[in-house]
XYZ file of C-alpha atoms in Angstrom:
536
model
C 175.949 -64.324 -225.260
C 178.809 -63.346 -227.355
C 177.252 -64.609 -230.635
C 173.746 -64.529 -231.842
C 173.149 -68.144 -233.118
C 169.772 -69.497 -234.314
C 167.524 -70.526 -231.586
C 164.992 -73.418 -231.769
C 162.352 -73.734 -228.764
C 160.514 -76.993 -228.335
C 158.672 -78.477 -225.493
C 160.831 -80.333 -223.212
C 158.113 -82.872 -222.621
C 158.041 -83.796 -226.508
C 158.365 -87.625 -225.772
C 155.979 -87.914 -223.212
C 153.426 -85.916 -225.349
C 153.878 -88.131 -228.396
C 153.512 -91.224 -225.959
C 150.147 -89.673 -224.829
C 149.372 -89.133 -228.414
C 150.014 -92.749 -229.362
C 147.618 -93.478 -226.378
C 144.809 -91.371 -227.846
C 145.115 -93.107 -231.159
C 144.914 -96.479 -229.550
C 141.954 -95.271 -227.481
C 140.243 -93.938 -230.475
C 140.716 -97.254 -232.137
C 139.551 -98.977 -228.967
C 136.476 -96.905 -228.593
C 135.659 -97.295 -232.106
C 135.828 -101.047 -232.136
C 133.934 -101.550 -228.826
C 131.066 -99.227 -230.110
C 130.921 -101.199 -233.398
C 130.870 -104.469 -231.454
C 128.417 -103.550 -228.839
C 126.346 -100.893 -230.613
C 126.110 -98.854 -227.409
C 127.722 -95.818 -225.771
C 127.206 -97.222 -222.164
C 130.225 -99.263 -221.809
C 133.346 -99.170 -219.447
C 136.102 -100.071 -222.153
C 134.342 -97.584 -224.361
C 134.530 -94.693 -221.794
C 138.115 -95.481 -221.114
C 138.918 -95.345 -224.857
C 137.297 -92.036 -225.313
C 139.211 -90.659 -222.399
C 142.475 -91.593 -223.734
C 141.553 -90.237 -227.103
C 140.920 -86.871 -225.550
C 144.123 -86.732 -223.646
C 145.820 -87.921 -226.598
C 144.557 -85.425 -228.911
C 145.018 -82.652 -226.357
C 148.852 -83.461 -226.509
C 149.141 -82.661 -230.136
C 149.120 -79.004 -229.446
C 152.176 -79.268 -227.187
C 153.951 -81.803 -229.112
C 153.707 -79.828 -232.454
C 154.465 -76.370 -230.967
C 157.827 -74.736 -232.068
C 159.444 -71.384 -232.165
C 162.487 -70.585 -234.289
C 164.627 -67.652 -234.242
C 166.875 -66.921 -236.849
C 168.580 -63.903 -238.806
C 165.257 -63.302 -240.678
C 162.887 -63.065 -237.593
C 160.821 -65.317 -235.332
C 158.802 -68.196 -236.630
C 156.041 -69.871 -234.536
C 154.232 -73.174 -235.508
C 151.280 -74.605 -233.613
C 148.800 -77.225 -234.778
C 146.497 -74.462 -236.129
C 148.683 -71.626 -237.392
C 152.230 -70.798 -238.617
C 153.391 -67.155 -238.358
C 156.682 -65.411 -239.082
C 157.538 -61.875 -237.837
C 160.708 -60.005 -238.925
C 162.977 -58.703 -236.405
C 162.537 -54.925 -237.605
C 158.610 -55.296 -236.810
C 159.517 -56.465 -233.341
C 159.540 -53.392 -230.794
C 160.272 -55.553 -227.750
C 160.609 -59.028 -226.306
C 159.234 -59.464 -222.650
C 158.356 -62.170 -220.242
C 154.852 -62.274 -218.969
C 154.079 -63.593 -215.633
C 150.945 -65.519 -214.868
C 149.623 -67.612 -212.341
C 147.847 -71.039 -212.346
C 146.410 -73.899 -209.983
C 144.489 -73.118 -206.859
C 145.025 -70.111 -204.965
C 147.412 -68.764 -207.713
C 149.935 -70.843 -206.263
C 151.927 -71.894 -209.397
C 153.816 -69.079 -211.204
C 154.069 -69.353 -215.106
C 156.362 -67.552 -217.391
C 155.951 -66.961 -221.202
C 157.642 -64.816 -223.757
C 155.540 -61.989 -225.491
C 156.104 -59.928 -228.439
C 155.563 -56.155 -228.722
C 155.014 -55.087 -232.276
C 155.998 -51.598 -233.654
C 152.230 -51.029 -234.314
C 151.282 -51.682 -230.839
C 149.961 -55.266 -231.197
C 151.239 -57.619 -228.437
C 151.387 -61.502 -228.884
C 152.277 -64.390 -226.679
C 154.692 -67.059 -228.206
C 153.720 -70.618 -227.456
C 157.400 -71.460 -226.325
C 159.523 -71.014 -224.338
C 157.671 -71.322 -221.243
C 158.279 -72.504 -217.589
C 156.229 -73.172 -214.580
C 158.305 -71.692 -211.863
C 161.413 -69.341 -211.408
C 164.289 -69.678 -211.602
C 164.531 -72.150 -214.847
C 168.029 -71.794 -216.306
C 166.840 -73.360 -219.573
C 164.042 -70.782 -219.887
C 166.530 -67.941 -219.067
C 169.077 -69.128 -221.720
C 166.436 -69.205 -224.341
C 165.219 -65.745 -223.527
C 168.859 -64.463 -223.622
C 169.517 -66.055 -226.959
C 166.374 -64.674 -228.567
C 167.303 -61.198 -226.970
C 170.760 -61.748 -228.559
C 169.280 -62.307 -232.027
C 166.799 -59.292 -231.609
C 169.705 -56.925 -230.775
C 171.797 -58.063 -233.600
C 169.197 -58.122 -236.240
C 166.492 -55.746 -234.789
C 166.431 -52.595 -232.704
C 165.057 -53.263 -229.198
C 163.312 -50.364 -227.519
C 164.396 -51.602 -223.987
C 167.947 -52.085 -222.673
C 166.701 -54.514 -220.264
C 164.126 -57.452 -220.242
C 160.632 -56.093 -219.508
C 158.615 -58.436 -217.080
C 154.935 -57.914 -217.200
C 152.787 -59.348 -214.306
C 149.296 -58.401 -212.572
C 151.058 -55.596 -210.788
C 152.337 -53.882 -214.016
C 150.833 -51.358 -216.262
C 151.147 -53.685 -219.364
C 148.634 -55.903 -218.134
C 145.036 -55.856 -219.699
C 142.153 -54.480 -217.893
C 139.368 -56.117 -219.644
C 138.913 -58.762 -217.137
C 138.603 -56.251 -214.318
C 135.918 -54.326 -216.531
C 133.733 -57.311 -217.220
C 133.735 -58.181 -213.620
C 132.721 -54.698 -212.562
C 129.990 -54.615 -214.806
C 128.633 -58.091 -213.846
C 128.754 -57.201 -210.377
C 126.697 -53.822 -211.181
C 124.282 -55.760 -213.151
C 123.679 -58.167 -210.370
C 123.258 -55.165 -208.120
C 120.701 -53.804 -210.372
C 118.871 -57.144 -210.510
C 119.043 -57.400 -206.769
C 117.608 -53.773 -206.366
C 114.632 -54.354 -208.614
C 113.395 -57.201 -206.200
C 113.282 -54.609 -203.230
C 109.860 -53.118 -203.859
C 108.098 -56.566 -204.372
C 109.957 -57.952 -201.244
C 108.796 -55.037 -199.159
C 105.134 -55.360 -200.420
C 105.143 -59.113 -199.444
C 106.477 -58.446 -196.147
C 103.649 -55.697 -195.446
C 101.054 -57.988 -196.407
C 102.475 -60.910 -194.370
C 102.669 -58.577 -191.250
C 99.148 -57.335 -191.768
C 97.369 -60.734 -192.562
C 94.539 -61.487 -190.097
C 92.981 -64.830 -189.478
C 90.305 -65.930 -191.949
C 86.852 -65.150 -191.348
C 84.311 -67.905 -190.472
C 82.336 -67.368 -193.688
C 85.432 -67.451 -195.914
C 84.932 -70.606 -197.450
C 86.170 -70.334 -200.949
C 90.133 -70.668 -201.823
C 89.726 -67.108 -203.305
C 88.610 -65.521 -200.048
C 91.261 -67.319 -198.045
C 94.346 -66.148 -200.193
C 95.456 -63.132 -198.069
C 94.158 -64.261 -194.632
C 95.493 -66.816 -192.318
C 94.158 -70.229 -191.988
C 95.032 -72.809 -189.506
C 95.074 -76.734 -190.205
C 95.675 -79.531 -187.818
C 98.158 -82.281 -188.897
C 100.143 -84.985 -187.333
C 103.825 -85.524 -187.966
C 104.595 -88.826 -189.291
C 108.315 -88.840 -189.903
C 111.202 -86.078 -189.360
C 114.482 -85.887 -191.568
C 117.377 -84.040 -190.152
C 119.888 -83.182 -192.771
C 123.109 -81.162 -192.545
C 123.362 -77.574 -192.987
C 123.807 -77.718 -196.692
C 120.548 -79.463 -197.295
C 117.102 -78.612 -195.674
C 115.591 -80.957 -193.027
C 111.909 -82.023 -193.605
C 108.902 -82.703 -191.871
C 106.295 -85.493 -193.234
C 102.748 -85.733 -192.345
C 100.547 -88.564 -191.717
C 98.224 -89.433 -194.745
C 99.848 -86.578 -196.896
C 97.323 -83.951 -195.249
C 97.222 -81.197 -195.573
C 100.409 -81.618 -197.589
C 103.032 -84.580 -197.950
C 106.086 -82.794 -196.512
C 107.613 -79.302 -195.892
C 111.147 -78.115 -195.657
C 112.163 -76.832 -192.308
C 115.345 -75.710 -190.328
C 117.700 -78.473 -188.692
C 116.833 -77.058 -185.322
C 113.029 -77.435 -186.104
C 113.445 -81.071 -187.404
C 115.271 -81.963 -184.053
C 112.688 -80.522 -181.858
C 109.754 -82.153 -183.309
C 108.966 -85.893 -182.861
C 106.905 -88.370 -184.952
C 102.996 -88.503 -183.792
C 103.253 -84.777 -182.629
C 99.926 -82.979 -183.097
C 100.804 -79.607 -184.670
C 98.757 -76.885 -186.228
C 99.827 -75.265 -189.620
C 99.238 -71.595 -190.396
C 98.775 -71.159 -194.308
C 99.031 -67.841 -196.028
C 98.800 -67.507 -199.873
C 98.837 -71.386 -200.205
C 102.126 -71.664 -198.191
C 102.761 -72.815 -194.908
C 104.368 -70.313 -192.780
C 104.244 -71.735 -189.339
C 104.240 -74.968 -187.780
C 103.300 -75.009 -183.897
C 103.409 -77.774 -181.521
C 103.696 -78.365 -177.750
C 107.720 -78.255 -177.761
C 108.613 -76.055 -180.645
C 107.190 -73.457 -183.052
C 108.836 -73.065 -186.566
C 108.406 -69.964 -188.594
C 109.189 -69.669 -192.157
C 111.927 -66.978 -192.911
C 110.430 -64.230 -194.956
C 113.327 -62.088 -196.556
C 112.975 -58.434 -195.499
C 113.332 -56.084 -198.025
C 116.240 -54.537 -196.133
C 118.369 -57.724 -196.633
C 117.872 -57.395 -200.299
C 118.670 -53.696 -200.555
C 121.858 -54.652 -198.388
C 122.801 -57.343 -200.735
C 122.443 -55.030 -203.715
C 124.644 -52.449 -202.204
C 127.235 -55.131 -201.238
C 127.379 -55.952 -204.981
C 127.925 -52.456 -205.734
C 130.905 -51.962 -203.191
C 132.309 -55.192 -204.327
C 132.223 -53.737 -208.092
C 134.295 -50.866 -206.701
C 137.346 -52.794 -206.483
C 137.839 -54.076 -210.094
C 136.560 -50.674 -210.970
C 139.341 -49.213 -208.996
C 141.979 -51.567 -210.772
C 140.466 -50.455 -214.061
C 140.939 -46.790 -213.194
C 144.542 -47.194 -212.126
C 145.460 -48.974 -215.193
C 143.931 -46.155 -217.288
C 145.754 -43.785 -215.268
C 149.093 -45.227 -215.714
C 148.505 -45.927 -219.349
C 151.595 -43.765 -220.214
C 153.916 -45.729 -218.040
C 156.141 -48.337 -219.415
C 154.422 -51.685 -219.603
C 156.687 -53.420 -217.032
C 156.445 -50.536 -214.480
C 154.474 -51.513 -211.342
C 151.292 -49.676 -210.517
C 150.276 -48.146 -207.143
C 148.007 -50.540 -205.233
C 144.187 -50.291 -205.332
C 143.954 -50.811 -201.497
C 143.481 -47.182 -200.692
C 140.246 -47.392 -202.771
C 139.368 -50.528 -200.749
C 139.576 -48.337 -197.745
C 137.326 -45.912 -199.183
C 134.881 -48.704 -200.082
C 135.228 -49.894 -196.439
C 134.196 -46.272 -195.063
C 131.344 -46.197 -197.544
C 130.133 -49.238 -196.353
C 129.802 -48.183 -192.756
C 127.066 -45.625 -193.763
C 125.517 -47.149 -196.887
C 124.946 -50.620 -195.333
C 122.845 -49.372 -192.318
C 120.988 -46.763 -194.404
C 119.860 -49.616 -197.047
C 118.782 -51.694 -194.253
C 116.659 -49.295 -192.433
C 115.428 -47.377 -195.236
C 114.966 -49.738 -198.259
C 112.237 -48.211 -199.937
C 112.410 -44.671 -198.629
C 116.003 -43.683 -199.803
C 114.646 -40.570 -201.828
C 111.584 -39.681 -200.078
C 112.486 -39.887 -196.115
C 114.113 -36.491 -194.829
C 116.216 -38.809 -192.579
C 117.460 -41.035 -195.373
C 118.296 -38.089 -197.401
C 120.228 -36.090 -194.952
C 122.017 -39.430 -193.894
C 122.799 -40.276 -197.601
C 124.009 -36.621 -198.200
C 126.449 -36.629 -195.146
C 127.766 -40.156 -196.081
C 128.309 -39.043 -199.703
C 130.519 -36.154 -198.463
C 132.539 -38.738 -196.194
C 132.925 -41.070 -199.336
C 134.080 -38.234 -201.626
C 136.735 -37.152 -199.107
C 137.882 -40.781 -198.877
C 138.005 -41.029 -202.581
C 139.888 -37.852 -203.051
C 142.513 -39.028 -200.342
C 142.574 -42.357 -202.327
C 143.438 -40.785 -205.441
C 146.294 -38.786 -204.072
C 147.733 -41.756 -202.261
C 147.661 -43.752 -205.563
C 149.381 -41.181 -207.684
C 152.583 -42.183 -209.327
C 155.653 -40.553 -207.726
C 158.819 -40.534 -209.847
C 162.230 -40.402 -208.450
C 162.272 -36.672 -208.648
C 159.716 -36.489 -206.015
C 161.516 -38.351 -203.315
C 163.199 -35.289 -201.979
C 159.678 -33.636 -201.346
C 158.358 -36.745 -199.398
C 159.729 -35.512 -196.183
C 160.698 -37.913 -193.422
C 159.554 -41.450 -193.973
C 157.466 -43.058 -191.119
C 159.741 -46.143 -191.303
C 162.595 -44.316 -189.687
C 163.593 -45.613 -186.231
C 166.317 -44.014 -184.112
C 168.425 -46.216 -181.973
C 171.120 -45.339 -179.401
C 173.914 -42.815 -180.112
C 172.043 -41.086 -182.942
C 171.765 -44.188 -185.281
C 169.086 -44.049 -187.726
C 167.505 -47.343 -188.906
C 165.630 -47.010 -192.276
C 163.744 -49.980 -193.893
C 165.598 -50.981 -197.048
C 166.723 -53.964 -199.069
C 169.556 -54.978 -201.170
C 167.831 -57.213 -203.796
C 171.138 -59.142 -204.616
C 173.119 -61.500 -202.435
C 176.372 -59.666 -201.761
C 179.059 -59.918 -199.202
C 177.411 -57.124 -197.163
C 173.906 -58.802 -197.781
C 174.430 -62.624 -197.654
C 171.652 -64.736 -198.430
C 169.444 -61.556 -198.458
C 169.513 -61.195 -194.613
C 169.244 -57.465 -194.542
C 166.119 -55.595 -193.848
C 167.211 -52.209 -192.806
C 170.109 -49.821 -193.248
C 171.673 -48.084 -190.301
C 173.163 -44.697 -190.623
C 174.998 -42.378 -188.310
C 176.329 -43.007 -184.660
C 179.730 -42.460 -185.633
C 179.907 -45.888 -187.668
C 179.786 -46.346 -191.581
C 176.457 -47.079 -193.334
C 175.407 -50.711 -192.801
C 172.993 -53.453 -193.602
C 171.417 -55.173 -190.580
C 168.522 -57.971 -190.301
C 166.763 -55.800 -187.553
C 165.293 -52.360 -186.874
C 167.780 -51.767 -184.096
C 168.847 -50.605 -181.701
C 172.472 -51.583 -181.879
C 174.632 -52.729 -184.876
C 174.277 -56.455 -183.835
C 175.232 -58.573 -187.090
C 175.594 -55.267 -189.088
C 177.554 -55.700 -192.368
C 179.212 -52.442 -193.481
C 178.563 -51.341 -196.940
C 181.478 -50.749 -199.088
C 180.469 -47.263 -200.420
C 184.149 -46.777 -202.188
C 183.140 -49.357 -204.792
C 179.470 -48.211 -205.433
C 178.346 -46.028 -208.107
C 174.830 -44.910 -208.656
C 173.561 -45.538 -212.306
C 169.989 -44.454 -211.867
C 166.856 -44.210 -209.595
C 163.681 -45.575 -210.787
C 160.350 -46.848 -209.772
C 159.759 -50.595 -209.235
C 159.661 -52.817 -212.253
C 158.140 -56.137 -212.853
C 161.442 -58.003 -212.868
C 162.152 -56.685 -209.291
C 161.171 -58.925 -206.281
C 157.416 -59.038 -205.772
C 158.209 -58.548 -202.020
C 159.171 -54.805 -202.633
C 156.403 -52.496 -201.810
C 154.754 -50.797 -204.901
C 155.455 -47.345 -203.393
C 159.312 -48.081 -202.934
C 161.912 -46.557 -205.313
C 164.734 -48.679 -206.595
C 168.605 -47.329 -206.890
C 170.600 -49.266 -209.679
C 174.148 -49.393 -208.242
C 177.231 -50.588 -209.822
C 179.269 -52.627 -207.419
C 182.693 -52.957 -208.913
C 181.095 -53.977 -212.283
C 178.168 -55.931 -210.863
C 174.535 -54.670 -211.063
C 173.360 -54.236 -207.295
C 169.607 -52.909 -206.536
C 168.727 -51.109 -203.414
C 165.000 -50.653 -202.584
C 163.508 -48.357 -200.097
C 160.646 -45.699 -199.646
C 161.611 -42.779 -201.571
C 162.505 -40.267 -198.604
C 164.592 -43.236 -197.218
C 166.372 -43.977 -200.398
C 167.255 -40.381 -200.864
C 168.560 -40.127 -197.598
C 170.554 -43.165 -197.878
C 172.148 -42.323 -201.099
C 172.990 -38.907 -199.654
C 174.587 -40.594 -196.707
C 176.536 -43.041 -198.897
C 177.755 -40.192 -201.026
C 179.035 -38.277 -198.099
C 180.788 -41.407 -196.858
C 182.328 -42.070 -200.114
C 183.704 -38.574 -200.408
C 185.475 -38.723 -197.048
C 186.879 -42.499 -197.927
C 190.046 -43.241 -199.781
C 188.994 -43.420 -203.520
C 188.886 -46.915 -204.931
C 187.740 -47.711 -208.168
C 184.766 -45.190 -208.824
C 183.179 -43.077 -206.340
C 179.454 -43.183 -205.513
C 178.930 -39.627 -206.529
C 181.048 -37.080 -208.339
C 182.756 -34.454 -205.905
C 180.619 -31.719 -204.909
C 177.783 -33.173 -206.660
C 174.699 -35.366 -205.749
C 174.076 -39.035 -206.929
C 172.784 -39.383 -210.400
C 169.319 -40.170 -210.713
C 167.020 -41.170 -213.735
C 164.249 -43.128 -214.712
C 164.132 -46.574 -216.626
């Protein structure tokens, strides 16, 4: 935009929201009249009126929300709050990505403020449900134009913050980690009691003939005859049941679906009772045993919760590790820590299952745990190194990339992508860049061999602006470990994404090609010097 004008942001659905508000008022009137007339809350029309009232009053927030930008600052208004922030107090405007709907399928974008004191706020408007949205982009551009004219933005680009970037909060991951660890502690507290009950059940013997009182029959096994009157076979989510004739010795018990299908009405069975519970139903065709949870299963469940807590814990660690990075810079993936947790599960879960109560007393368990801990320590060190933040200056030390594929005639195919639609990358078809083989550098939609469908890169009109790490405004299909080269293509911004070593090699080849080509416009690099590189 050439001029900075006042910007007013309102909901594009204001008319629909006001319509729903009117329905809400009508629903409230209907509910009140119906309640006075009938004097009861159990009425269909009363329920409809209350529902309309809730929908209508929920629309008040959206209908009354407004954000206005002028020469003095940003002014936001909602149903409950009015707030004004002068431009000199705003350090940056940014876009925050979020997800809604089932399986995080719907992307949402909102505008956020970063104040000079470090506080961050989200504006109620503008917002959009999916990209691209020209109206949302136009509003954001207008607000940024006002900020540039009357304030002092810290960024020369629009920061985009998502769940992959350093500026996203880590409180949710920390709370989830603490909850999982608390659940693991609760589950572990049941291990001794479960083990004691299992030992008592396995050592129980039939009751003696003189054990006539209930107290003397508590820890022994007593058998009671019964006749099945009815069976109820339910689905896997509901327990099946056996009912006994005359309600003796009890009216019904819950059994497995297989047992309910095997028994028939009229079958004579024997019930084995232990500590007041039926532990076994034995008949001519089938014998059902009540499942007693082993202590090893409980210990394994507690260990699984601990391992599950490791993933949100790793996300918190990565965000703390990258706290000095720009808010819109993409953090490394936590998948290496997931690999370390998976390796830990290979020795920890069998150990917990076989030695649930003797982890610190059995020599075998102690040796097992010590050896496994060393393995876990090595995996964690590897994960820590794999998730380190590598700047553009480290690209040359990365060595040859594993993505390099050599084709015929000495051609090398490197996995790389231009993120803009250009004449040499129409419709974003390119997935690789081919170098060597006597031909010019070119974009191909395949990893070779051969230059089928290759589009030559016009190196004579390209200039490197900077080399940086991946940011939130880059495509989410770009790997977190890749780097981005900002190129100037005859006045147009073009981004090239590749692994650090691949990107450095491509830029070197493009620079060599440009120095050997006829100079047109500006060369890729200055004569005798490497391509310029920098950080965002």
